[in-house]
Short mmCIF file of C-alpha atoms in Angstrom, two decimals:
data_model
loop_
_atom_site.label_atom_id
_atom_site.label_comp_id
_atom_site.label_asym_id
_atom_site.label_seq_id
_atom_site.Cartn_x
_atom_site.Cartn_y
_atom_site.Cartn_z
CA UNK A 9 97.24 -42.47 -136.42
CA UNK A 10 96.09 -40.45 -139.48
CA UNK A 11 98.63 -42.20 -141.72
CA UNK A 12 97.36 -45.64 -140.58
CA UNK A 13 93.76 -44.62 -141.42
CA UNK A 14 94.96 -43.34 -144.72
CA UNK A 15 96.60 -46.73 -145.47
CA UNK A 16 93.38 -48.62 -144.63
CA UNK A 17 91.26 -46.27 -146.71
CA UNK A 18 93.64 -46.37 -149.60
CA UNK A 19 93.98 -50.18 -149.51
CA UNK A 20 90.21 -50.50 -149.55
CA UNK A 21 89.89 -48.21 -152.55
CA UNK A 22 92.65 -50.20 -154.32
CA UNK A 23 90.83 -53.43 -153.56
CA UNK A 24 87.46 -52.09 -154.81
CA UNK A 25 89.15 -50.78 -157.94
CA UNK A 26 90.98 -54.09 -158.69
CA UNK A 27 87.82 -56.04 -158.04
CA UNK A 28 85.86 -53.80 -160.54
CA UNK A 29 88.39 -54.23 -163.37
CA UNK A 30 87.28 -57.90 -164.33
CA UNK A 31 83.60 -56.76 -164.38
CA UNK A 32 84.42 -53.92 -166.76
CA UNK A 33 86.48 -56.20 -169.03
CA UNK A 34 83.60 -58.74 -169.06
CA UNK A 35 81.10 -55.86 -170.01
CA UNK A 36 83.53 -54.64 -172.72
CA UNK A 37 83.69 -58.17 -174.26
CA UNK A 38 79.96 -58.51 -174.12
CA UNK A 39 79.42 -55.20 -176.00
CA UNK A 40 81.88 -56.30 -178.68
CA UNK A 41 79.73 -59.34 -179.51
CA UNK A 42 76.74 -58.84 -182.03
CA UNK A 43 73.89 -57.02 -180.51
CA UNK A 44 76.18 -55.04 -178.04
CA UNK A 45 75.62 -51.47 -177.10
CA UNK A 46 77.98 -49.44 -179.34
CA UNK A 47 77.56 -46.26 -177.20
CA UNK A 48 78.61 -48.20 -174.10
CA UNK A 49 81.41 -49.86 -175.95
CA UNK A 50 83.03 -46.47 -176.48
CA UNK A 51 82.48 -45.44 -172.85
CA UNK A 52 83.90 -48.59 -171.23
CA UNK A 53 87.59 -48.13 -172.32
CA UNK A 54 87.47 -44.66 -170.52
CA UNK A 55 86.16 -46.30 -167.32
CA UNK A 56 88.80 -49.13 -167.58
CA UNK A 57 91.58 -46.49 -168.04
CA UNK A 58 90.23 -44.47 -164.99
CA UNK A 59 90.22 -47.71 -162.84
CA UNK A 60 93.78 -48.54 -163.92
CA UNK A 61 94.90 -44.99 -163.03
CA UNK A 62 93.21 -45.14 -159.63
CA UNK A 63 94.79 -48.61 -158.94
CA UNK A 64 98.27 -47.27 -159.82
CA UNK A 65 97.90 -44.10 -157.80
CA UNK A 66 96.47 -45.92 -154.76
CA UNK A 67 99.22 -48.60 -154.93
CA UNK A 68 101.81 -45.77 -155.10
CA UNK A 69 100.19 -43.90 -152.23
CA UNK A 70 100.11 -47.05 -149.96
CA UNK A 71 103.81 -47.61 -150.63
CA UNK A 72 104.71 -43.99 -150.05
CA UNK A 73 102.74 -43.64 -146.79
CA UNK A 74 104.12 -46.87 -145.30
CA UNK A 75 107.64 -45.93 -146.22
CA UNK A 76 107.14 -42.54 -144.60
CA UNK A 77 105.99 -44.35 -141.41
CA UNK A 78 108.96 -46.63 -141.40
CA UNK A 79 111.42 -43.92 -142.32
CA UNK A 80 111.29 -42.35 -138.87
CA UNK A 81 111.80 -45.67 -137.19
CA UNK A 82 114.81 -46.50 -139.42
CA UNK A 83 116.19 -43.05 -138.67
CA UNK A 84 115.86 -43.57 -134.87
CA UNK A 85 117.42 -47.05 -135.26
CA UNK A 86 120.48 -45.71 -137.08
CA UNK A 87 120.88 -42.89 -134.57
CA UNK A 88 120.61 -45.46 -131.72
CA UNK A 89 123.19 -47.70 -133.42
CA UNK A 90 125.62 -44.78 -133.80
CA UNK A 91 125.05 -43.66 -130.16
CA UNK A 92 125.70 -47.25 -129.02
CA UNK A 93 128.97 -47.43 -131.00
CA UNK A 94 130.07 -44.14 -129.46
CA UNK A 95 129.57 -45.49 -125.95
CA UNK A 96 131.41 -48.78 -126.62
CA UNK A 97 135.03 -49.10 -125.55
CA UNK A 98 137.35 -47.86 -128.32
CA UNK A 99 138.64 -51.50 -128.82
CA UNK A 100 135.09 -52.42 -129.99
CA UNK A 101 134.09 -49.35 -131.84
CA UNK A 102 137.09 -49.36 -134.17
CA UNK A 103 135.16 -51.13 -136.95
CA UNK A 104 136.10 -51.46 -140.68
CA UNK A 105 134.04 -49.67 -143.27
CA UNK A 106 132.44 -52.95 -144.39
CA UNK A 107 131.09 -53.61 -140.93
CA UNK A 108 129.80 -50.09 -140.60
CA UNK A 109 128.07 -50.37 -143.98
CA UNK A 110 126.51 -53.70 -142.80
CA UNK A 111 125.11 -52.15 -139.66
CA UNK A 112 123.91 -48.78 -141.02
CA UNK A 113 122.92 -49.49 -144.64
CA UNK A 114 122.72 -53.13 -145.68
CA UNK A 115 120.92 -54.39 -142.65
CA UNK A 116 118.65 -51.48 -141.96
CA UNK A 117 117.68 -51.01 -145.50
CA UNK A 118 116.93 -54.71 -145.85
CA UNK A 119 114.85 -54.54 -142.66
CA UNK A 120 112.97 -51.47 -143.91
CA UNK A 121 112.38 -52.90 -147.37
CA UNK A 122 111.14 -56.29 -146.17
CA UNK A 123 108.99 -54.89 -143.43
CA UNK A 124 107.53 -52.40 -145.73
CA UNK A 125 106.65 -55.03 -148.27
CA UNK A 126 105.09 -57.19 -145.52
CA UNK A 127 102.78 -54.41 -144.45
CA UNK A 128 101.85 -53.61 -148.07
CA UNK A 129 101.08 -57.22 -148.82
CA UNK A 130 98.97 -57.57 -145.73
CA UNK A 131 97.04 -54.42 -146.34
CA UNK A 132 96.79 -53.94 -150.05
CA UNK A 133 97.02 -57.47 -151.54
CA UNK A 134 94.95 -59.23 -148.84
CA UNK A 135 92.13 -56.83 -149.45
CA UNK A 136 92.57 -57.22 -153.27
CA UNK A 137 92.39 -61.11 -152.88
CA UNK A 138 89.15 -60.70 -150.85
CA UNK A 139 87.74 -58.33 -153.47
CA UNK A 140 88.65 -60.53 -156.50
CA UNK A 141 87.37 -63.67 -154.67
CA UNK A 142 84.08 -61.87 -154.01
CA UNK A 143 83.89 -60.93 -157.72
CA UNK A 144 84.40 -64.52 -158.79
CA UNK A 145 81.79 -65.79 -156.30
CA UNK A 146 79.28 -63.21 -157.48
CA UNK A 147 79.84 -64.27 -161.15
CA UNK A 148 79.66 -68.03 -160.48
CA UNK A 149 79.77 -69.63 -157.00
CA UNK A 150 80.25 -73.20 -158.32
CA UNK A 151 83.27 -72.29 -160.55
CA UNK A 152 84.70 -70.09 -157.75
CA UNK A 153 84.74 -73.03 -155.46
CA UNK A 154 86.54 -75.10 -158.02
CA UNK A 155 89.02 -72.27 -158.81
CA UNK A 156 89.77 -71.80 -155.09
CA UNK A 157 90.50 -75.55 -154.94
CA UNK A 158 92.88 -75.22 -157.99
CA UNK A 159 94.59 -72.28 -156.29
CA UNK A 160 94.95 -74.10 -152.96
CA UNK A 161 96.31 -77.18 -154.64
CA UNK A 162 98.85 -75.09 -156.56
CA UNK A 163 99.93 -73.37 -153.43
CA UNK A 164 100.34 -76.74 -151.63
CA UNK A 165 102.43 -77.97 -154.46
CA UNK A 166 104.54 -74.83 -154.30
CA UNK A 167 105.12 -75.39 -150.61
CA UNK A 168 106.16 -79.00 -151.34
CA UNK A 169 108.67 -77.81 -153.84
CA UNK A 170 110.06 -75.33 -151.27
CA UNK A 171 110.42 -78.15 -148.80
CA UNK A 172 112.24 -80.16 -151.45
CA UNK A 173 114.50 -77.18 -152.07
CA UNK A 174 115.18 -76.97 -148.24
CA UNK A 175 116.11 -80.65 -148.25
CA UNK A 176 118.41 -80.07 -151.31
CA UNK A 177 120.17 -77.16 -149.47
CA UNK A 178 120.55 -79.44 -146.36
CA UNK A 179 122.20 -82.12 -148.54
CA UNK A 180 124.62 -79.39 -149.91
CA UNK A 181 125.46 -78.39 -146.44
CA UNK A 182 126.20 -81.94 -145.42
CA UNK A 183 128.47 -82.29 -148.49
CA UNK A 184 130.21 -79.11 -147.48
CA UNK A 185 130.67 -80.38 -143.88
CA UNK A 186 131.94 -83.73 -145.11
CA UNK A 187 134.50 -81.85 -147.42
CA UNK A 188 135.78 -80.25 -144.28
CA UNK A 189 136.14 -83.75 -142.69
CA UNK A 190 138.06 -84.96 -145.82
CA UNK A 191 140.33 -81.79 -145.60
CA UNK A 192 141.12 -82.43 -142.00
CA UNK A 193 141.79 -86.05 -142.67
CA UNK A 194 144.33 -85.18 -145.33
CA UNK A 195 145.96 -82.53 -143.17
CA UNK A 196 146.31 -85.13 -140.33
CA UNK A 197 147.63 -87.72 -142.79
CA UNK A 198 150.98 -87.89 -141.06
CA UNK A 199 149.42 -89.88 -138.22
CA UNK A 200 147.84 -92.23 -140.72
CA UNK A 201 151.25 -92.76 -142.40
CA UNK A 202 152.91 -93.39 -139.02
CA UNK A 203 150.28 -95.75 -137.72
CA UNK A 204 149.72 -97.50 -141.11
CA UNK A 205 146.06 -96.93 -140.77
CA UNK A 206 145.32 -96.55 -144.48
CA UNK A 207 142.82 -99.36 -144.70
CA UNK A 208 140.80 -98.37 -141.59
CA UNK A 209 140.72 -94.71 -142.67
CA UNK A 210 139.66 -95.43 -146.21
CA UNK A 211 136.95 -97.84 -145.05
CA UNK A 212 135.61 -95.23 -142.55
CA UNK A 213 135.54 -92.61 -145.34
CA UNK A 214 133.92 -95.04 -147.86
CA UNK A 215 131.09 -95.68 -145.37
CA UNK A 216 130.53 -91.99 -144.95
CA UNK A 217 130.48 -91.63 -148.71
CA UNK A 218 127.92 -94.36 -148.87
CA UNK A 219 125.65 -92.76 -146.38
CA UNK A 220 125.87 -89.44 -148.22
CA UNK A 221 125.12 -91.06 -151.57
CA UNK A 222 122.15 -92.88 -150.14
CA UNK A 223 120.66 -89.58 -148.94
CA UNK A 224 121.26 -88.12 -152.42
CA UNK A 225 119.63 -91.20 -154.06
CA UNK A 226 116.71 -90.88 -151.70
CA UNK A 227 116.30 -87.10 -152.34
CA UNK A 228 116.60 -87.69 -156.16
CA UNK A 229 113.80 -90.32 -156.08
CA UNK A 230 111.53 -88.02 -153.95
CA UNK A 231 112.16 -85.16 -156.42
CA UNK A 232 111.27 -87.28 -159.40
CA UNK A 233 108.14 -88.70 -157.71
CA UNK A 234 107.03 -85.18 -156.70
CA UNK A 235 107.39 -83.93 -160.30
CA UNK A 236 105.39 -86.79 -161.72
CA UNK A 237 102.61 -86.49 -159.04
CA UNK A 238 102.54 -82.71 -159.62
CA UNK A 239 102.11 -83.14 -163.42
CA UNK A 240 99.39 -85.75 -162.95
CA UNK A 241 97.49 -83.84 -160.31
CA UNK A 242 97.65 -80.47 -162.18
CA UNK A 243 96.57 -82.11 -165.41
CA UNK A 244 93.66 -83.79 -163.82
CA UNK A 245 92.46 -80.75 -161.85
CA UNK A 246 92.80 -78.41 -164.79
CA UNK A 247 90.94 -80.98 -166.91
CA UNK A 248 88.06 -81.05 -164.40
CA UNK A 249 88.08 -77.18 -164.24
CA UNK A 250 87.93 -76.81 -168.09
CA UNK A 251 85.17 -79.49 -168.29
CA UNK A 252 83.10 -77.72 -165.73
CA UNK A 253 83.71 -74.38 -167.35
CA UNK A 254 82.56 -75.61 -170.73
CA UNK A 255 79.63 -77.28 -169.23
CA UNK A 256 78.53 -73.97 -167.65
CA UNK A 257 78.88 -72.25 -171.00
CA UNK A 258 76.85 -74.97 -172.80
CA UNK A 259 74.00 -74.78 -170.27
CA UNK A 260 74.04 -70.94 -170.51
CA UNK A 261 74.76 -70.74 -166.83
CA UNK A 262 77.76 -68.47 -167.66
CA UNK A 263 77.64 -65.85 -170.40
CA UNK A 264 80.74 -65.22 -172.51
CA UNK A 265 81.20 -61.75 -170.85
CA UNK A 266 81.06 -63.32 -167.33
CA UNK A 267 83.42 -66.08 -168.49
CA UNK A 268 85.90 -63.40 -169.60
CA UNK A 269 85.47 -61.48 -166.27
CA UNK A 270 85.86 -64.73 -164.30
CA UNK A 271 89.07 -65.66 -165.99
CA UNK A 272 90.44 -62.10 -165.70
CA UNK A 273 89.67 -62.14 -161.96
CA UNK A 274 91.35 -65.61 -161.65
CA UNK A 275 94.41 -64.39 -163.46
CA UNK A 276 94.62 -61.15 -161.47
CA UNK A 277 94.29 -62.99 -158.12
CA UNK A 278 97.42 -65.02 -158.78
CA UNK A 279 99.84 -62.07 -158.29
CA UNK A 280 98.61 -60.88 -154.90
CA UNK A 281 98.41 -64.52 -153.71
CA UNK A 282 102.01 -65.05 -154.80
CA UNK A 283 103.07 -61.90 -152.87
CA UNK A 284 101.18 -63.00 -149.82
CA UNK A 285 102.89 -66.34 -149.82
CA UNK A 286 106.20 -64.50 -149.75
CA UNK A 287 105.42 -62.84 -146.31
CA UNK A 288 106.93 -65.77 -144.34
CA UNK A 289 110.20 -65.32 -146.17
CA UNK A 290 110.13 -61.54 -145.73
CA UNK A 291 109.54 -61.85 -142.01
CA UNK A 292 112.28 -64.44 -141.70
CA UNK A 293 114.71 -62.04 -143.44
CA UNK A 294 113.58 -59.28 -141.10
CA UNK A 295 114.37 -61.50 -138.12
CA UNK A 296 117.83 -62.22 -139.60
CA UNK A 297 118.48 -58.47 -139.95
CA UNK A 298 117.40 -57.89 -136.35
CA UNK A 299 119.65 -60.66 -135.18
CA UNK A 300 122.59 -58.68 -136.55
CA UNK A 301 121.61 -55.40 -134.93
CA UNK A 302 120.31 -56.54 -131.53
CA UNK A 303 123.57 -58.06 -130.25
CA UNK A 304 125.29 -54.73 -130.89
CA UNK A 305 122.53 -52.89 -129.08
CA UNK A 306 122.66 -55.27 -126.15
CA UNK A 307 126.42 -55.17 -125.85
CA UNK A 308 127.73 -53.73 -122.61
CA UNK A 309 129.21 -50.32 -123.11
CA UNK A 310 132.08 -51.27 -120.84
CA UNK A 311 132.52 -47.68 -119.44
CA UNK A 312 133.74 -47.26 -115.86
CA UNK A 313 130.86 -47.33 -113.40
CA UNK A 314 130.64 -44.39 -111.10
CA UNK A 315 131.27 -44.99 -107.42
CA UNK A 316 128.60 -44.16 -104.89
CA UNK A 317 131.42 -42.10 -103.11
CA UNK A 318 131.99 -39.37 -105.65
CA UNK A 319 135.26 -37.39 -105.19
CA UNK A 320 135.24 -33.83 -106.45
CA UNK A 321 138.03 -32.49 -108.69
CA UNK A 322 137.83 -28.75 -108.22
CA UNK A 323 140.60 -27.61 -110.50
CA UNK A 324 142.63 -30.14 -112.50
CA UNK A 325 146.42 -29.72 -112.62
CA UNK A 326 147.09 -32.82 -114.81
CA UNK A 327 149.30 -34.82 -112.48
CA UNK A 328 148.97 -38.53 -113.33
CA UNK A 329 150.11 -41.61 -111.33
CA UNK A 330 149.84 -45.24 -112.27
CA UNK A 331 149.91 -47.78 -109.43
CA UNK A 332 150.26 -51.40 -110.64
CA UNK A 333 148.02 -50.76 -113.66
CA UNK A 334 147.69 -53.43 -116.24
CA UNK A 335 145.16 -54.27 -118.91
CA UNK A 336 144.22 -57.58 -120.30
CA UNK A 337 141.34 -58.50 -122.70
CA UNK A 338 139.36 -61.67 -121.96
CA UNK A 339 141.13 -64.86 -123.18
CA UNK A 340 143.99 -62.81 -124.67
CA UNK A 341 147.58 -62.08 -123.76
CA UNK A 342 148.09 -58.91 -121.60
CA UNK A 343 148.15 -55.91 -123.74
CA UNK A 344 149.81 -53.75 -121.05
CA UNK A 345 152.01 -55.06 -118.31
CA UNK A 346 151.98 -53.77 -114.73
CA UNK A 347 152.78 -50.04 -114.85
CA UNK A 348 154.05 -47.93 -111.99
CA UNK A 349 154.92 -44.38 -113.08
CA UNK A 350 154.19 -40.75 -112.35
CA UNK A 351 153.68 -37.96 -114.94
CA UNK A 352 154.12 -34.63 -113.44
CA UNK A 353 151.74 -31.77 -113.99
CA UNK A 354 152.46 -29.93 -117.26
CA UNK A 355 154.80 -32.74 -118.53
CA UNK A 356 154.78 -33.53 -122.24
CA UNK A 357 155.05 -37.28 -123.01
CA UNK A 358 155.34 -38.97 -126.37
CA UNK A 359 154.13 -42.60 -126.56
CA UNK A 360 156.49 -44.52 -128.90
CA UNK A 361 155.45 -48.14 -128.98
CA UNK A 362 155.44 -49.42 -132.57
CA UNK A 363 151.86 -50.62 -132.16
CA UNK A 364 149.51 -47.57 -132.30
CA UNK A 365 146.86 -49.53 -130.55
CA UNK A 366 149.08 -49.92 -127.44
CA UNK A 367 149.52 -46.17 -127.34
CA UNK A 368 145.86 -45.50 -127.74
CA UNK A 369 145.06 -47.98 -125.04
CA UNK A 370 147.28 -46.08 -122.68
CA UNK A 371 145.41 -42.87 -123.41
CA UNK A 372 142.10 -44.71 -123.19
CA UNK A 373 142.96 -45.73 -119.57
CA UNK A 374 143.70 -42.17 -118.67
CA UNK A 375 140.39 -40.96 -120.14
CA UNK A 376 138.41 -43.65 -118.40
CA UNK A 377 137.22 -45.23 -121.68
CA UNK A 378 138.42 -48.62 -120.42
CA UNK A 379 138.94 -50.06 -116.90
CA UNK A 380 142.35 -51.35 -115.90
CA UNK A 381 142.44 -55.09 -115.08
CA UNK A 382 144.60 -54.33 -112.05
CA UNK A 383 145.76 -51.29 -110.18
CA UNK A 384 144.49 -47.75 -110.16
CA UNK A 385 145.10 -44.44 -111.97
CA UNK A 386 145.19 -41.24 -109.96
CA UNK A 387 144.61 -37.71 -111.35
CA UNK A 388 145.94 -35.07 -108.98
CA UNK A 389 146.09 -37.81 -106.26
CA UNK A 390 142.42 -38.76 -106.75
CA UNK A 391 141.38 -42.20 -108.04
CA UNK A 392 139.67 -41.66 -111.38
CA UNK A 393 137.16 -44.52 -110.45
CA UNK A 394 136.00 -42.20 -107.69
CA UNK A 395 135.49 -39.30 -110.02
CA UNK A 396 132.24 -38.49 -111.75
CA UNK A 397 132.81 -39.60 -115.37
CA UNK A 398 131.56 -36.33 -116.86
CA UNK A 399 133.79 -34.31 -114.52
CA UNK A 400 136.76 -36.45 -115.32
CA UNK A 401 136.34 -35.95 -119.08
CA UNK A 402 135.85 -32.27 -118.62
CA UNK A 403 139.50 -31.99 -117.66
CA UNK A 404 140.71 -33.96 -120.74
CA UNK A 405 140.77 -33.02 -124.43
CA UNK A 406 141.50 -35.52 -127.22
CA UNK A 407 142.36 -33.91 -130.60
CA UNK A 408 142.63 -35.98 -133.91
CA UNK A 409 143.60 -33.83 -136.87
CA UNK A 410 141.15 -35.55 -139.25
CA UNK A 411 138.06 -35.09 -136.97
CA UNK A 412 135.14 -33.90 -138.97
CA UNK A 413 133.47 -30.55 -138.19
CA UNK A 414 129.74 -30.14 -137.67
CA UNK A 415 127.61 -28.76 -140.55
CA UNK A 416 126.90 -25.68 -138.40
CA UNK A 417 128.54 -22.23 -137.68
CA UNK A 418 132.16 -21.91 -136.77
CA UNK A 419 131.10 -20.64 -133.32
CA UNK A 420 128.99 -23.72 -132.75
CA UNK A 421 131.97 -25.99 -133.72
CA UNK A 422 134.27 -24.16 -131.28
CA UNK A 423 131.67 -24.42 -128.53
CA UNK A 424 131.04 -28.10 -129.39
CA UNK A 425 129.93 -30.07 -126.36
CA UNK A 426 130.23 -27.00 -124.02
CA UNK A 427 126.64 -26.09 -123.23
CA UNK A 428 127.80 -23.41 -120.70
CA UNK A 429 129.98 -21.62 -123.35
CA UNK A 430 127.50 -19.76 -125.48
CA UNK A 431 129.27 -16.46 -124.68
CA UNK A 432 130.69 -15.10 -127.95
CA UNK A 433 133.52 -13.30 -126.12
CA UNK A 434 134.76 -16.65 -124.76
CA UNK A 435 134.50 -18.16 -128.16
CA UNK A 436 136.28 -15.35 -129.90
CA UNK A 437 139.09 -15.50 -127.26
CA UNK A 438 139.62 -19.25 -128.05
CA UNK A 439 139.65 -18.50 -131.76
CA UNK A 440 142.28 -15.74 -131.20
CA UNK A 441 144.41 -18.03 -129.09
CA UNK A 442 144.32 -20.82 -131.79
CA UNK A 443 145.15 -18.31 -134.57
CA UNK A 444 141.84 -19.19 -136.17
CA UNK A 445 140.60 -15.57 -136.16
CA UNK A 446 143.24 -14.78 -138.77
CA UNK A 447 141.00 -16.45 -141.47
CA UNK A 448 137.59 -16.28 -139.65
CA UNK A 449 137.51 -12.51 -139.81
CA UNK A 450 137.88 -12.69 -143.63
CA UNK A 451 134.71 -14.85 -143.95
CA UNK A 452 131.37 -13.24 -144.88
CA UNK A 453 129.77 -13.76 -141.50
CA UNK A 454 132.78 -14.32 -139.30
CA UNK A 455 132.05 -16.81 -136.44
CA UNK A 456 128.51 -17.19 -137.72
CA UNK A 457 129.60 -18.50 -141.05
CA UNK A 458 128.05 -21.85 -141.88
CA UNK A 459 130.74 -24.54 -142.61
CA UNK A 460 128.45 -26.69 -144.82
CA UNK A 461 128.05 -23.83 -147.40
CA UNK A 462 128.99 -25.12 -150.91
CA UNK A 463 131.16 -22.02 -151.60
CA UNK A 464 133.20 -22.37 -148.38
CA UNK A 465 136.12 -24.79 -148.33
CA UNK A 466 138.45 -24.78 -145.31
CA UNK A 467 141.98 -25.98 -145.64
CA UNK A 468 143.36 -28.71 -143.34
CA UNK A 469 145.24 -26.22 -141.12
CA UNK A 470 142.13 -24.01 -140.81
CA UNK A 471 139.99 -26.89 -139.76
CA UNK A 472 142.61 -28.09 -137.30
CA UNK A 473 142.90 -24.57 -135.82
CA UNK A 474 139.12 -24.71 -135.13
CA UNK A 475 139.65 -28.02 -133.32
CA UNK A 476 142.43 -26.52 -131.25
CA UNK A 477 140.19 -23.54 -130.42
CA UNK A 478 137.58 -25.97 -129.21
CA UNK A 479 140.13 -27.62 -126.94
CA UNK A 480 141.36 -24.22 -125.61
CA UNK A 481 137.78 -23.12 -124.84
CA UNK A 482 137.36 -26.35 -122.75
CA UNK A 483 140.54 -25.46 -120.69
CA UNK A 484 141.68 -29.09 -120.02
CA UNK A 485 144.53 -30.06 -117.83
CA UNK A 486 145.40 -33.05 -120.01
CA UNK A 487 145.46 -33.04 -123.84
CA UNK A 488 145.90 -36.10 -126.04
CA UNK A 489 147.30 -35.33 -129.50
CA UNK A 490 146.35 -38.30 -131.67
CA UNK A 491 148.17 -38.72 -135.06
CA UNK A 492 147.24 -42.36 -135.37
CA UNK A 493 145.15 -41.84 -138.56
CA UNK A 494 146.18 -38.37 -139.81
CA UNK A 495 148.75 -35.64 -139.25
CA UNK A 496 148.60 -32.08 -138.10
CA UNK A 497 149.74 -29.59 -140.88
CA UNK A 498 152.76 -28.53 -138.93
CA UNK A 499 154.30 -26.81 -142.04
CA UNK A 500 151.74 -24.06 -141.39
CA UNK A 501 153.31 -21.58 -139.01
CA UNK A 502 149.96 -20.43 -137.53
CA UNK A 503 148.94 -24.06 -136.78
CA UNK A 504 152.29 -24.71 -135.09
CA UNK A 505 151.92 -21.77 -132.88
CA UNK A 506 148.32 -22.82 -132.06
CA UNK A 507 149.64 -26.23 -130.96
CA UNK A 508 152.38 -24.64 -128.87
CA UNK A 509 149.69 -22.46 -127.23
CA UNK A 510 147.63 -25.60 -126.46
CA UNK A 511 150.64 -27.33 -124.89
CA UNK A 512 151.47 -24.50 -122.49
CA UNK A 513 151.08 -25.52 -118.82
CA UNK A 514 149.19 -28.74 -119.62
CA UNK A 515 149.96 -32.43 -119.32
CA UNK A 516 150.37 -33.73 -122.92
CA UNK A 517 150.20 -37.29 -124.31
CA UNK A 518 151.48 -37.37 -127.94
CA UNK A 519 150.52 -40.36 -130.04
CA UNK A 520 152.70 -39.87 -133.12
CA UNK A 521 155.81 -41.18 -134.74
CA UNK A 522 156.72 -37.98 -136.63
CA UNK A 523 159.87 -36.27 -135.55
CA UNK A 524 158.23 -32.81 -135.55
CA UNK A 525 155.64 -33.96 -133.04
CA UNK A 526 158.11 -35.93 -131.01
CA UNK A 527 160.20 -32.78 -130.72
CA UNK A 528 157.38 -31.22 -128.78
CA UNK A 529 157.66 -33.81 -126.01
CA UNK A 530 159.98 -33.63 -123.04
CA UNK A 531 160.14 -37.36 -122.51
CA UNK A 532 159.38 -40.41 -124.59
CA UNK A 533 158.39 -43.80 -123.37
CA UNK A 534 157.05 -47.16 -124.47
CA UNK A 535 154.03 -48.22 -122.33
CA UNK A 536 155.12 -51.88 -122.72
CA UNK A 537 158.78 -51.34 -121.69
CA UNK A 538 158.88 -48.34 -119.22
CA UNK A 539 162.43 -49.23 -117.96
CA UNK A 540 163.92 -48.31 -121.24
CA UNK A 541 163.48 -44.63 -120.49
CA UNK A 542 163.71 -44.57 -116.72
CA UNK A 543 160.15 -43.62 -115.96
CA UNK A 544 159.23 -46.85 -114.09
#
C-alpha cells in the first residue's frame, strides 16, 4: 500500500516538474531578449537543471518501485511454475532446456517488462500529458485546441498505418498458406500425372493466383492513397497551425517567450503520448505471455488419486507384484504390454530395455508417479492405489547420481524431506553408513558445514555419498538407482561400499547399462519382453 502511494506521489511530482520545464525555458528566452533581467537570466539555468534532475530522479524512482512491486509477483510465479512441473508426471516434466528457458525466463521477463512499462505509462506519462496540456492551455487556449487537433489527427493517421500494416501481414500470411497449397499439390503430383489432370490443376492454381494478386493490387492502391491523403492532410493542418501561430504573434496575443514555452510543451508531449499509444501492444504481449504459462498451470498433475478407503502399510518389506499391468498414453502405441510378475522382497533387479524411457516408466509405475492403464501393482500384497501417496513414497528412495544438493548444511542435505529427522545422532549414523563421515569430519564445521561456500568444492563421489546417506536415513524398502543421465563414481572404493550398504536387505531397481552396476543385480529383465528372462 505504501509503495502504491509512493508511486502516485512520485508520478505527480514528475508531472509537475515536466509541466514546469517549458515555462522556465520560455522565461529564459524572454530574459535573453533586449530589456531582459540579467540577474534572473543567470538564475534560470540553475532552476532548469534542478527540474531536470528532479524529473530524472522521480522517473527512476517510479521505475524502481514498480519493478520491486512486480518482482515478488514474478518470483511467486516462477516458484509456482517449478512446483507445477514437479507435480506433473515424469513424461511431461522431462522438458528440454529451451522449453525451460521459455517458461522461466523469456516469458516471465517479457511479462514483467511489459506490465511494468504499462503501469509506468499509465501513472507517469498520463499525468505528464495532463500537466503539459494544462501548461499549453494556460499559455494560449486557442492554440492549444488547434495543437490537440493536430495531435489527434496524427494519432488517427498512425492508427490507420497500423491497420494497413496489419492488412499487409495478413496478405503475407495468405501467401504463406498458398505456398503450402502449392507444395502439397507438387507432392501429390503423381495423381495428376496418372489422371492427366494438368489442365484442370493449372487452371485452378491460376485462379487462386489471380485472387491473391487482386488482393495485393487492392492493398497497394489503398496504401498509395493513404500516403497521398496523409501528406495532403498533414500539410494543410500544419499550414493552418503555422498561420494561426504567426497571427497570434503579430497581434501580440502570444509573446516570444510564451511561444517558445508553447512549442517546448508541444514537443515534450509527443513522447509520453507515443508511449501511451503503445499500451495496447504491451497488454497484448502480456496476454500472449500468459497464454503460454496458464496452460501449464492448468494441466492436470496426473498423480494417482487417493482412495477413500486408505490401507495402512505398517512396515514395508519391498515385495512387488504386477497383475495385468499395462501402460498406454492417449492416442499412442502401448509403451508397456500386459505385465504379470512378482519381485521378491530384497531382490535386486536390473532393467535392461534399450530405451531408457521404458525402464524409467516401469519405475514410475512402482512409485505411483503414473497410473497403469490396466491391472494393479501390489506392495507387500496391498494395492498401491489404496495406499496414502505420502506413505507409499516414504518407503521408496530414488537416487540419481547427478542430483544437485541444497545450498545448505550437509546435515540439512542428509535430512532432506524428512521433517521428523532433525536428530543429529540419526543423521550422523546415516553419514557413517554411507562412508560420508570420512570426509565430513575433516571439514571446518563437520555436518554443519555450508555446501554453498566458495572455498568448499565436493567431488562427485563425496556428493553421491551424501545422497546415499539421505536414502539410508529414510530407511526405504525399495530403492531405484537411476543412471539414465549420469553415473555413480564406482571407481571410488568408499562409494562402492556405500552402495552395497544401501542395497542390503532392500528391493532394488537398477536403471543402468554399465556392467559394474548390472553386476550388483541378481536378475535382469526387459519390461517389454519379460519372457526372455523367465520372470513372467
